[in-house]
Amino acid sequence: MTSTPTPPPMSAHHSFQVDLRGLVDLLSHHLYSSPRVYVRELLQNAVDAVTARQAVDPGAPVRIRLSASGGRVTIEDSGIGLTAAEAHSFLATIGRSSKRAGGDGLHDQTLEATRSEFLGQFGIGLLACFVVARQIRVVTRSARDPQAAPVEWLAADDGSYTVRELPHAARPEPGTTVVLEARPGAAEWTVPAKVEELARDFGSLLPYDITFEDGEGGGPRPVTDRPAVWERAFPTPAARRAALAGHCAELYGFTPLDSIDLDLPVAGVRGVAYVLPDPTSPAHRAGHRVHLKGMLLTQRADNLLPDWAFFVRAVIDTDTLRPTASRENLYDDETLCAVREALGARIRGWLAELAASDPERLAAFLRVHHLGVKSMARHDCELLGLMLPWLPFETSAGSMSLQEFAAAHTDIHFTRTVEEFRQIAPIAAAHGLGVINAGYTYDADLLALLPSVRPELKVTELDAGAVTERLDPVPTAAELALAPFLATARTRLEAQSCDVVLRAFQPVTVPALYLDDRQARQERDRGAAMESADSLWTGILGALRGSAPRARLVLNHNNPLIRRISGLRDEALTGTAVESLYGQALLMSQRPLRPADSALLNRAFLGLLEWATHPTAHPTDARDGEEDQK
C-alpha cells in the first residue's frame, strides 16, 4: 500500500510547485475560453468529493451548497475531505489528482472501482479558480481518518500558500468548504446572479442535489433539475413533445419542427436532437450541447454529429466520451467516431419512420431541409429509394420528385448549371424532352445514383445532339433555299468552333439557342490553350484533338427575325447579324466569355451601329422590307 505523504511543518509559508502567475495566464488565455469555467471547477471538485465518500460510506449524507455575496463565492460539500498531507500533495502540485490511480489519496480498491464516476481527470483542480480569485481558502476534514483534525489551506495569487490544522470544532463533520475572494477586475464573475446562472448552466444535470444562496435571505434555491427532460415520464406523446419544444426554446431560442431521441445505452449516451425550423447552410458547422456525467462540457461541440446532420441541434449527456484537456470539447477518437455514426443512424431512422407513418410531417420537414436529406441519400442507396417519392427537384416539367418525373420520362437528361437549365427548360418542355436541373447542391450526385435504385432509367448529361434531335426539322426545300445563308453563318462562326443548325422550335420568341456539352467545352478549351502554347505544347495538344461534336448555334426558323436575316442580300451584313445572334445566345446561356467571344460581340455591335447610321450604304434594305410585307 502506498504510504501517506508526510506533511511539512504547520503554518509555514510554502510556494506552489509551478509558476502560478504563468499558470493563470495559461488558463485564462490559452486553455479556457472564459473565466466562467471556475464555477464548473468548484462544482466538479465538490461532486467528485461526494462521489468518493459515497464509495467508502454509502450511508453518508450528501450535501453541496453554493453561495455568493460581497465578492466572495463559497461552496460547501459533505465529501471525502483531505488530511494536511493530502492538502499539500493535491492542492499545490499541478498534474497530481486525488482521483488518479496509483497515487496517494484514493488508493483504496473500492474507490478505484468508482474512478469512472469522477468528472475531473487532469489534476488542475482548485488552482484553476485563480483565473478569478486573488485568494482561495479551503477548510477540509477527512472522512477516511476520523481522528485527523480539520485543515485550513490558504493560498494567494502570488504563488504562496499555508497549511495549518484547526480545532475539531472548526469543522465537526467531514467535508470541504472553499471560499474564493475576487481578484481586481474579476468582480463581475462573483456577482450572485452571475454565479447562480453559471451554476445552473453547468450543473443542472449533476447527480446530486445542489443549492444556491445569494445572502439576501431568500433561502436556498435548487441548481440541479433532474432527471433530464428527455428522460422524464409524460402522460402522452403530445405532452412530451411540448415539454421538449419548451426545453429547446429555452436552450436554443427556437421552437423545433420535431425532436429525435438519441439514446445509445451501450455507448453511455442519452439525449435529444432538435430539428431546426428554418433552413441553414450545409457548410455551417453546428454547435451541440454536451454534458459529461451531468456536468456541462461545451455548448459548441461541432464534432458530435455527421456533417450532413446540419439541420439539427443536439443536447446529450454521456458517460464514455473523452473531454479535451480544457474540458470544453470532445476528444475526437475512435469512440467518438463510433458514437457519431450511431447518432447519424438514429437520425436516418427517424426519417424512415416519418416516411412510413407520417408523410405530412415529412413533407413539412423536406420543405425546409431537403438539402440535408439529399446529402444523406448520396451515401445511402436505401435512404435514396425511401426518399424518392418526396425529394423535390427542379425539372423541365416543374418542381417534382424524381419518382414523379421518372413516371413520364425513362430517358432523363440533366444540366450541370442552373443557367444552362433555365435556357433550355422552356424549349425542352415544349418538345417533350425530360431535363432536370442538377446545378444545385447534391443533385448531380443523386442523379448519378438513380439507376442503382431504378435500373430501368437512363440518366445522361444533356448534350447538344440530344436537344437538336428533339427539335423539329425544317422542310428540305426550305433548308436548301437557305443554303447560302447557312454557309455564310457557318463561315463566320468557324473561328468560334461553333456549328450552325436550322430547326423549328417553340417558343417562337427565341431566335437562337446556343448548345454545347462537356466534351465540346473541353475541345474548345484545348483549342484556346493551343493558341497560347509554345511549339512543344502545341504539338502535344494537337495530338489530343478530340472527335467530339462542337458547340451549336441552333437558329429558330419559326422566329420572324431569323426569316428576315436569312433573306438579306448583303453577305457582310448577314455575317454581322449572325455574329450578333451568336453573342445574344451566348449571353442568354450565361456562360463565361472567352476573349474571342468578347471581341466578336464588340465587332458585331459596332457593325450593327455602322449599318444603322448609314442605311443608304445598304440598298438591299428596301427589298428586305418589301419581302417582309409580303
XYZ file of C-alpha atoms in Angstrom:
630
model
C 0.000 0.000 0.000
C 1.267 3.481 -0.847
C 2.349 5.408 2.243
C 0.664 8.661 3.236
C 2.882 11.675 2.488
C 4.416 13.428 5.493
C 3.158 16.983 5.835
C 5.548 19.928 6.121
C 5.529 21.919 9.397
C 2.136 23.512 10.140
C 1.615 27.247 9.470
C 4.824 27.610 7.447
C 4.685 29.506 4.147
C 5.181 27.390 1.051
C 5.310 28.028 -2.674
C 3.388 26.181 -5.364
C 5.404 23.747 -7.437
C 4.559 25.841 -10.507
C 4.764 29.453 -11.672
C 1.283 30.436 -10.556
C 1.163 33.740 -12.413
C 2.208 31.950 -15.580
C -0.400 29.280 -14.882
C -3.197 31.845 -14.568
C -2.145 33.420 -17.851
C -2.067 29.969 -19.485
C -5.507 29.053 -18.175
C -7.076 32.407 -18.980
C -5.691 32.941 -22.465
C -4.907 29.505 -23.843
C -6.708 26.634 -22.090
C -10.089 28.043 -21.056
C -12.280 30.107 -23.345
C -13.685 32.173 -20.466
C -13.236 32.727 -16.701
C -16.772 31.351 -16.317
C -15.337 27.830 -16.056
C -14.201 28.474 -12.463
C -17.760 27.666 -11.318
C -17.521 24.367 -13.132
C -14.246 23.575 -11.325
C -15.857 24.279 -7.943
C -18.874 22.112 -8.725
C -16.681 19.397 -10.176
C -14.462 19.111 -7.116
C -17.495 19.041 -4.821
C -19.277 16.334 -6.846
C -16.131 14.209 -7.056
C -15.574 14.539 -3.298
C -19.130 13.384 -2.571
C -18.759 10.508 -5.066
C -15.557 9.412 -3.330
C -17.198 9.424 0.099
C -20.232 7.504 -1.154
C -17.848 4.804 -2.374
C -16.478 4.183 1.136
C -19.630 5.102 3.089
C -22.839 4.757 1.044
C -24.886 5.979 4.017
C -23.008 9.275 4.345
C -25.030 12.481 3.901
C -24.991 14.190 0.509
C -24.788 17.960 0.619
C -23.449 20.570 -1.805
C -24.200 24.233 -1.101
C -23.064 27.144 -3.254
C -23.372 30.793 -2.250
C -22.112 34.207 -3.359
C -22.103 37.558 -1.595
C -19.862 40.602 -1.294
C -17.236 39.488 -3.819
C -16.940 36.062 -2.248
C -18.015 32.703 -3.627
C -18.388 29.763 -1.224
C -19.077 26.111 -1.870
C -19.510 23.506 0.860
C -19.733 19.745 0.398
C -20.072 16.660 2.588
C -17.470 14.789 0.583
C -14.358 12.768 1.338
C -12.245 15.691 2.578
C -8.446 15.898 2.875
C -5.772 15.484 5.514
C -2.949 18.013 5.935
C -0.549 15.863 3.911
C -3.091 15.473 1.122
C -3.695 19.217 1.091
C -0.004 19.758 0.370
C 0.149 16.974 -2.179
C -3.043 17.526 -4.123
C -3.830 21.218 -3.875
C -0.392 22.591 -4.686
C 1.032 20.252 -7.341
C -0.074 20.520 -10.938
C -0.573 17.149 -12.608
C -1.445 15.238 -9.431
C -5.029 14.442 -8.533
C -6.707 12.636 -5.673
C -8.706 10.872 -8.375
C -5.679 9.366 -10.159
C -4.902 5.698 -9.925
C -1.766 4.593 -8.180
C -1.184 7.851 -6.298
C -1.728 8.926 -2.726
C -5.274 9.571 -1.593
C -7.996 7.482 -3.136
C -5.935 4.315 -3.434
C -8.496 2.067 -1.851
C -9.718 -0.598 -4.277
C -13.343 0.345 -3.708
C -12.590 3.931 -4.614
C -10.549 2.860 -7.590
C -13.551 0.909 -8.896
C -15.565 4.140 -8.929
C -12.915 6.249 -10.631
C -15.003 6.290 -13.793
C -17.640 8.254 -11.868
C -15.318 11.218 -11.352
C -15.632 14.283 -13.538
C -12.079 15.594 -13.234
C -9.125 13.696 -14.631
C -6.441 16.306 -15.195
C -5.230 17.385 -11.729
C -5.509 21.155 -12.234
C -8.170 21.369 -9.516
C -8.685 24.457 -7.437
C -5.733 26.288 -8.940
C -7.902 26.956 -11.992
C -10.050 29.187 -9.775
C -7.217 31.715 -9.651
C -8.489 32.967 -13.004
C -10.983 34.994 -10.907
C -9.665 34.761 -7.316
C -6.914 36.630 -5.508
C -7.207 34.258 -2.537
C -8.603 30.775 -2.012
C -9.342 29.389 1.452
C -10.091 25.698 1.914
C -11.259 24.213 5.208
C -11.447 20.429 4.979
C -11.755 17.370 7.175
C -11.025 13.833 6.039
C -13.717 11.143 6.169
C -11.101 8.415 5.817
C -9.304 9.369 9.047
C -11.872 10.298 11.722
C -9.083 11.240 14.159
C -7.485 13.754 11.796
C -8.013 17.387 12.669
C -9.605 19.821 10.217
C -7.121 21.535 7.945
C -7.031 25.057 6.551
C -5.291 25.597 3.200
C -4.940 29.290 2.381
C -3.451 30.285 -0.973
C -2.757 33.626 -2.621
C -2.289 34.533 -6.248
C 1.341 35.466 -5.583
C 2.131 31.736 -5.559
C 2.334 31.170 -1.786
C 0.133 29.086 0.498
C -0.099 27.968 4.125
C -1.459 24.793 5.661
C -2.450 24.585 9.325
C -4.540 22.330 11.481
C -7.667 23.745 13.123
C -9.561 22.771 16.277
C -12.059 19.958 15.791
C -14.872 22.399 16.465
C -13.910 24.397 13.347
C -15.431 21.610 11.242
C -17.114 18.850 13.225
C -18.161 16.777 10.180
C -16.122 15.510 7.221
C -16.242 17.527 4.047
C -14.779 20.644 2.498
C -15.593 24.353 2.330
C -13.951 26.517 -0.339
C -14.084 30.319 -0.247
C -12.897 32.467 -3.165
C -12.231 36.193 -2.942
C -12.408 38.011 -6.252
C -9.267 39.494 -7.741
C -9.283 43.067 -9.094
C -11.041 43.201 -12.437
C -12.885 39.899 -11.925
C -15.674 41.026 -9.586
C -18.286 40.629 -12.326
C -17.778 36.851 -12.183
C -18.643 36.695 -8.465
C -21.920 38.664 -8.595
C -24.597 36.375 -7.042
C -26.887 36.424 -10.088
C -23.973 35.543 -12.367
C -22.756 32.729 -10.119
C -26.257 31.256 -9.938
C -26.667 31.482 -13.725
C -23.351 29.725 -14.293
C -24.118 27.070 -11.691
C -27.436 26.240 -13.366
C -25.821 26.220 -16.791
C -23.001 23.893 -15.805
C -24.668 21.791 -13.139
C -28.365 21.344 -13.891
C -27.916 17.615 -14.662
C -25.393 16.717 -11.922
C -26.260 13.571 -9.944
C -26.547 15.244 -6.501
C -28.856 17.968 -5.251
C -27.062 21.316 -5.291
C -28.486 24.525 -3.818
C -27.564 28.205 -4.156
C -27.942 31.139 -1.758
C -27.282 34.804 -2.522
C -27.009 36.043 1.076
C -30.136 38.187 0.822
C -32.312 35.981 2.999
C -34.276 34.375 0.208
C -33.301 30.861 1.255
C -31.578 28.170 -0.810
C -32.705 27.617 -4.396
C -32.110 24.399 -6.337
C -29.428 24.398 -9.016
C -29.981 20.897 -10.334
C -33.040 19.947 -12.389
C -33.137 16.176 -12.733
C -33.970 13.986 -14.466
C -33.212 15.494 -17.852
C -36.338 16.445 -19.758
C -35.773 13.674 -22.332
C -35.706 11.057 -19.533
C -38.904 12.169 -17.769
C -42.226 10.362 -17.963
C -45.155 12.205 -19.571
C -48.825 11.225 -19.759
C -48.988 11.456 -23.573
C -46.616 11.735 -26.539
C -48.051 15.196 -27.234
C -47.165 16.316 -23.706
C -43.630 15.036 -24.163
C -43.256 16.863 -27.492
C -44.490 20.070 -25.872
C -42.004 19.714 -22.994
C -39.135 19.065 -25.377
C -40.153 22.044 -27.510
C -40.106 24.255 -24.411
C -36.684 22.903 -23.448
C -35.368 23.644 -26.948
C -36.759 27.191 -26.854
C -35.053 27.759 -23.501
C -31.686 26.390 -24.654
C -31.502 27.451 -28.288
C -34.155 30.127 -28.727
C -36.312 28.382 -31.340
C -39.306 26.048 -31.434
C -38.226 22.871 -33.252
C -40.007 21.236 -36.154
C -39.574 17.932 -34.335
C -37.356 16.177 -31.804
C -35.324 12.983 -32.256
C -34.329 10.741 -29.338
C -30.595 9.999 -29.286
C -30.390 7.302 -26.610
C -27.447 4.914 -27.055
C -27.333 2.868 -23.820
C -24.403 0.729 -24.941
C -22.360 3.861 -25.656
C -23.461 5.663 -22.498
C -25.140 8.472 -24.440
C -28.564 9.938 -23.719
C -30.143 12.990 -25.265
C -32.247 14.564 -27.966
C -31.757 16.345 -31.299
C -33.968 19.289 -32.204
C -34.829 19.891 -35.870
C -34.306 23.493 -36.941
C -37.451 25.281 -38.148
C -35.523 27.333 -40.741
C -33.061 26.310 -43.460
C -29.363 26.609 -42.734
C -26.252 26.291 -44.851
C -24.752 22.778 -45.134
C -21.348 24.427 -44.741
C -22.288 25.736 -41.294
C -20.835 23.582 -38.512
C -23.472 23.325 -35.843
C -22.652 23.620 -32.155
C -24.174 20.955 -29.919
C -24.556 20.924 -26.135
C -22.684 18.091 -24.391
C -22.797 17.126 -20.710
C -20.205 14.770 -19.243
C -21.657 12.760 -16.352
C -24.151 15.571 -15.850
C -21.646 18.458 -15.982
C -21.894 20.762 -18.992
C -18.792 20.227 -21.103
C -19.494 22.531 -24.035
C -22.264 24.284 -25.907
C -20.305 24.292 -29.160
C -19.358 20.667 -29.882
C -19.061 20.602 -33.670
C -17.817 17.018 -33.988
C -20.677 15.189 -32.270
C -22.865 14.507 -35.334
C -22.049 13.811 -39.002
C -21.572 16.898 -41.157
C -24.728 16.141 -43.120
C -26.858 16.493 -39.969
C -26.597 20.273 -40.100
C -30.367 20.625 -39.724
C -30.438 19.594 -36.037
C -29.100 20.917 -32.739
C -28.404 18.223 -30.167
C -28.081 18.109 -26.383
C -26.694 14.944 -24.790
C -25.285 13.569 -21.556
C -22.501 10.999 -21.858
C -20.505 8.744 -19.542
C -17.983 7.452 -22.065
C -16.769 10.186 -24.408
C -13.434 11.776 -23.558
C -13.076 15.513 -22.967
C -10.137 17.588 -24.132
C -7.669 18.930 -21.556
C -9.679 22.135 -21.140
C -12.855 20.045 -20.692
C -14.544 22.351 -23.192
C -14.900 19.961 -26.129
C -14.827 16.278 -27.069
C -11.642 14.429 -27.941
C -12.034 13.124 -31.484
C -11.057 9.470 -31.085
C -12.403 6.106 -32.241
C -15.105 6.107 -29.568
C -16.466 9.450 -30.692
C -16.324 8.284 -34.315
C -18.450 5.230 -33.472
C -20.914 7.325 -31.465
C -21.159 9.845 -34.297
C -22.070 7.095 -36.772
C -24.628 5.630 -34.365
C -26.264 9.026 -33.789
C -26.380 9.547 -37.545
C -28.162 6.193 -37.878
C -30.756 7.385 -35.348
C -31.471 10.461 -37.452
C -31.813 8.330 -40.608
C -34.159 6.026 -38.732
C -36.328 8.977 -37.741
C -36.668 9.963 -41.395
C -37.597 6.421 -42.387
C -40.252 6.329 -39.677
C -41.754 9.611 -40.906
C -41.843 8.341 -44.482
C -43.675 5.211 -43.378
C -46.129 6.674 -40.881
C -46.401 10.463 -41.081
C -45.931 11.803 -44.634
C -47.347 15.218 -43.750
C -44.660 15.852 -41.127
C -42.043 14.534 -43.549
C -43.240 16.896 -46.287
C -43.099 19.818 -43.852
C -39.562 18.834 -42.910
C -38.412 18.484 -46.533
C -39.807 21.877 -47.461
C -37.188 23.306 -45.119
C -34.352 20.751 -45.089
C -34.370 18.814 -48.356
C -30.677 19.613 -48.804
C -29.768 17.694 -45.666
C -31.696 14.623 -46.774
C -30.149 14.795 -50.236
C -26.743 14.897 -48.621
C -27.545 11.731 -46.648
C -29.042 9.954 -49.633
C -25.769 10.361 -51.587
C -24.179 7.812 -49.248
C -27.184 5.589 -48.597
C -28.983 3.944 -51.532
C -31.609 2.532 -49.178
C -32.424 6.011 -47.973
C -32.443 7.310 -51.548
C -35.017 4.699 -52.522
C -37.056 5.585 -49.450
C -36.966 9.318 -50.136
C -37.591 9.216 -53.903
C -41.307 9.957 -53.548
C -40.516 13.050 -51.513
C -37.269 14.723 -52.593
C -38.010 17.790 -54.763
C -36.098 18.585 -57.962
C -36.388 21.385 -60.489
C -37.342 19.842 -63.834
C -38.465 20.936 -67.271
C -41.976 19.915 -66.182
C -41.864 21.938 -62.957
C -40.835 21.118 -59.384
C -41.495 17.464 -58.559
C -39.941 14.346 -57.072
C -37.695 12.046 -59.078
C -40.323 9.333 -58.869
C -42.975 11.570 -60.429
C -40.597 12.728 -63.128
C -39.436 9.187 -63.915
C -43.058 8.111 -64.448
C -43.149 10.340 -67.537
C -39.533 10.073 -68.721
C -37.430 6.921 -68.880
C -34.604 8.867 -70.577
C -33.582 11.584 -68.146
C -31.206 14.355 -69.092
C -29.643 16.836 -66.701
C -27.701 20.065 -66.851
C -24.796 20.827 -64.529
C -25.527 24.532 -64.181
C -28.625 26.465 -63.261
C -28.043 28.905 -66.136
C -27.910 26.155 -68.737
C -31.112 24.633 -67.376
C -33.017 27.898 -67.406
C -32.045 28.491 -71.005
C -33.110 25.063 -72.205
C -36.077 24.305 -69.899
C -38.832 26.102 -71.907
C -37.673 24.507 -75.157
C -37.302 21.068 -73.582
C -40.791 21.267 -72.069
C -42.313 22.267 -75.412
C -40.708 19.307 -77.193
C -41.152 16.556 -74.578
C -37.503 16.375 -73.509
C -37.080 15.422 -69.839
C -34.423 17.637 -68.265
C -33.510 18.044 -64.588
C -31.570 20.950 -63.148
C -28.550 19.381 -61.421
C -26.905 22.723 -60.757
C -27.971 22.702 -57.111
C -26.040 21.111 -54.259
C -26.015 17.281 -54.293
C -28.450 16.905 -57.242
C -25.833 15.699 -59.753
C -24.608 13.066 -57.265
C -28.145 11.818 -56.653
C -28.934 11.586 -60.363
C -25.793 9.506 -60.867
C -27.115 7.103 -58.201
C -30.660 6.963 -59.573
C -30.073 3.947 -61.881
C -28.841 1.958 -58.875
C -32.329 2.078 -57.345
C -34.257 2.323 -60.639
C -32.283 0.233 -63.187
C -34.826 0.834 -65.946
C -33.968 4.554 -66.037
C -31.242 6.037 -68.222
C -29.621 9.191 -66.878
C -27.253 11.210 -69.074
C -25.891 14.716 -69.112
C -27.675 16.914 -71.624
C -25.723 17.355 -74.858
C -26.246 19.425 -77.956
C -27.139 16.401 -80.073
C -29.940 15.245 -77.771
C -31.594 18.635 -77.839
C -31.169 19.129 -81.571
C -32.736 15.732 -82.317
C -35.885 16.694 -80.417
C -36.364 19.962 -82.322
C -38.489 19.902 -85.485
C -36.503 19.768 -88.747
C -37.088 22.405 -91.394
C -38.602 21.135 -94.671
C -35.880 20.093 -97.083
C -36.911 22.593 -99.730
C -36.785 25.478 -97.274
C -33.392 24.416 -95.954
C -31.982 24.122 -99.496
C -33.262 27.600 -100.280
C -31.389 28.926 -97.265
C -28.154 27.061 -98.032
C -26.223 30.243 -98.971
C -27.300 31.902 -95.712
C -26.284 28.864 -93.646
C -22.926 28.670 -95.438
C -22.249 32.324 -94.589
C -23.270 31.753 -90.975
C -21.012 28.703 -90.578
C -18.078 30.530 -92.107
C -18.471 33.482 -89.743
C -18.640 31.238 -86.652
C -15.894 28.821 -87.660
C -13.386 30.796 -85.623
C -15.577 30.288 -82.556
C -15.576 26.461 -83.039
C -19.342 26.602 -83.420
C -21.579 24.862 -85.963
C -24.847 26.378 -87.216
C -28.050 24.312 -87.425
C -31.505 25.336 -88.609
C -34.522 23.964 -86.737
C -38.114 24.954 -85.959
C -38.969 25.044 -82.281
C -41.019 26.676 -79.581
C -41.233 29.239 -78.158
C -41.219 31.362 -81.284
C -39.807 34.323 -79.348
C -36.389 32.628 -79.030
C -34.410 33.397 -82.215
C -31.346 31.282 -81.472
C -30.178 28.716 -78.971
C -26.552 28.085 -78.007
C -25.855 24.440 -77.150
C -22.736 22.635 -76.071
C -21.732 19.828 -73.728
C -18.763 18.901 -71.585
C -16.810 17.332 -74.450
C -17.394 20.354 -76.654
C -16.202 22.669 -73.876
C -13.095 20.551 -73.365
C -12.311 20.662 -77.065
C -12.793 24.432 -77.138
C -10.524 24.851 -74.112
C -7.901 22.689 -75.775
C -8.022 24.895 -78.864
C -7.650 28.032 -76.757
C -4.665 26.507 -74.988
C -3.021 25.705 -78.336
C -3.229 29.347 -79.395
C -1.161 30.493 -76.424
C 1.199 27.485 -76.138
C 4.760 27.137 -77.414
C 5.667 24.757 -80.224
C 6.205 21.764 -77.933
C 2.833 22.088 -76.213
C 1.115 22.898 -79.484
C 2.224 19.522 -80.819
C 1.107 17.712 -77.648
C -2.276 19.449 -77.560
C -2.729 18.864 -81.270
C -2.233 15.144 -80.712
C -5.011 15.270 -78.127
C -7.542 16.691 -80.584
C -10.844 15.027 -79.922
C -13.612 13.946 -82.245
C -16.377 15.304 -80.024
C -19.067 17.431 -81.681
C -18.573 21.148 -81.436
C -20.915 23.673 -79.881
C -24.006 24.509 -81.917
C -25.947 27.660 -82.642
C -29.484 26.468 -83.385
C -31.429 29.051 -85.389
C -35.212 29.034 -84.981
C -36.878 29.018 -88.396
C -40.194 29.901 -86.709
C -38.792 33.207 -85.480
C -39.583 36.229 -87.753
C -36.178 37.814 -87.122
C -34.372 34.721 -88.380
C -36.507 34.738 -91.532
C -35.630 38.371 -92.174
C -31.919 37.851 -91.591
C -31.854 34.779 -93.820
C -33.285 36.892 -96.642
C -30.622 39.600 -96.545
C -28.750 40.113 -99.837
C -25.675 41.694 -98.283
C -23.286 38.918 -97.235
C -21.307 41.206 -94.890
C -24.489 42.362 -93.142
C -25.673 38.759 -92.900
C -22.418 37.769 -91.217
C -22.711 40.660 -88.736
C -26.282 39.660 -87.924
C -25.257 36.031 -87.382
C -22.460 37.123 -85.033
C -24.998 39.224 -83.117
C -27.309 36.225 -82.791
C -24.384 34.131 -81.560
C -23.444 36.758 -78.973
C -27.041 37.138 -77.759
C -27.483 33.359 -77.414
C -24.169 33.090 -75.599
C -25.186 35.817 -73.147
C -28.543 34.131 -72.573
C -26.736 30.899 -71.643
C -24.743 32.913 -69.028
C -21.518 31.093 -69.814
C -18.155 32.784 -69.225
C -16.995 34.711 -72.288
C -13.629 33.937 -73.825
C -11.518 36.822 -75.192
C -12.507 35.745 -78.733
C -16.206 35.870 -77.788
C -15.844 39.346 -76.298
C -14.078 40.549 -79.436
C -16.852 39.102 -81.608
C -19.571 40.785 -79.540
C -17.806 44.113 -79.790
C -17.317 43.746 -83.543
C -20.946 42.766 -84.142
C -22.264 45.624 -82.033
C -20.168 48.208 -83.842
C -21.083 46.677 -87.207
C -24.804 46.983 -86.485
C -24.326 50.594 -85.338
C -22.458 51.350 -88.555
C -25.256 49.810 -90.615
C -27.961 51.638 -88.637
C -26.293 55.036 -89.077
C -25.546 54.570 -92.827
C -28.663 52.838 -94.233
C -28.078 54.197 -97.734
C -24.947 52.121 -97.965
C -27.153 49.025 -97.972
C -29.572 49.131 -100.931
C -30.853 45.673 -100.094
C -32.762 47.028 -97.093
C -35.692 48.250 -99.169
C -36.041 44.871 -100.813
C -35.899 43.224 -97.371
C -38.703 45.491 -96.234
C -40.814 44.619 -99.247
C -40.267 40.905 -98.638
C -41.238 41.341 -95.021
C -44.508 42.963 -96.115
C -45.189 40.034 -98.416
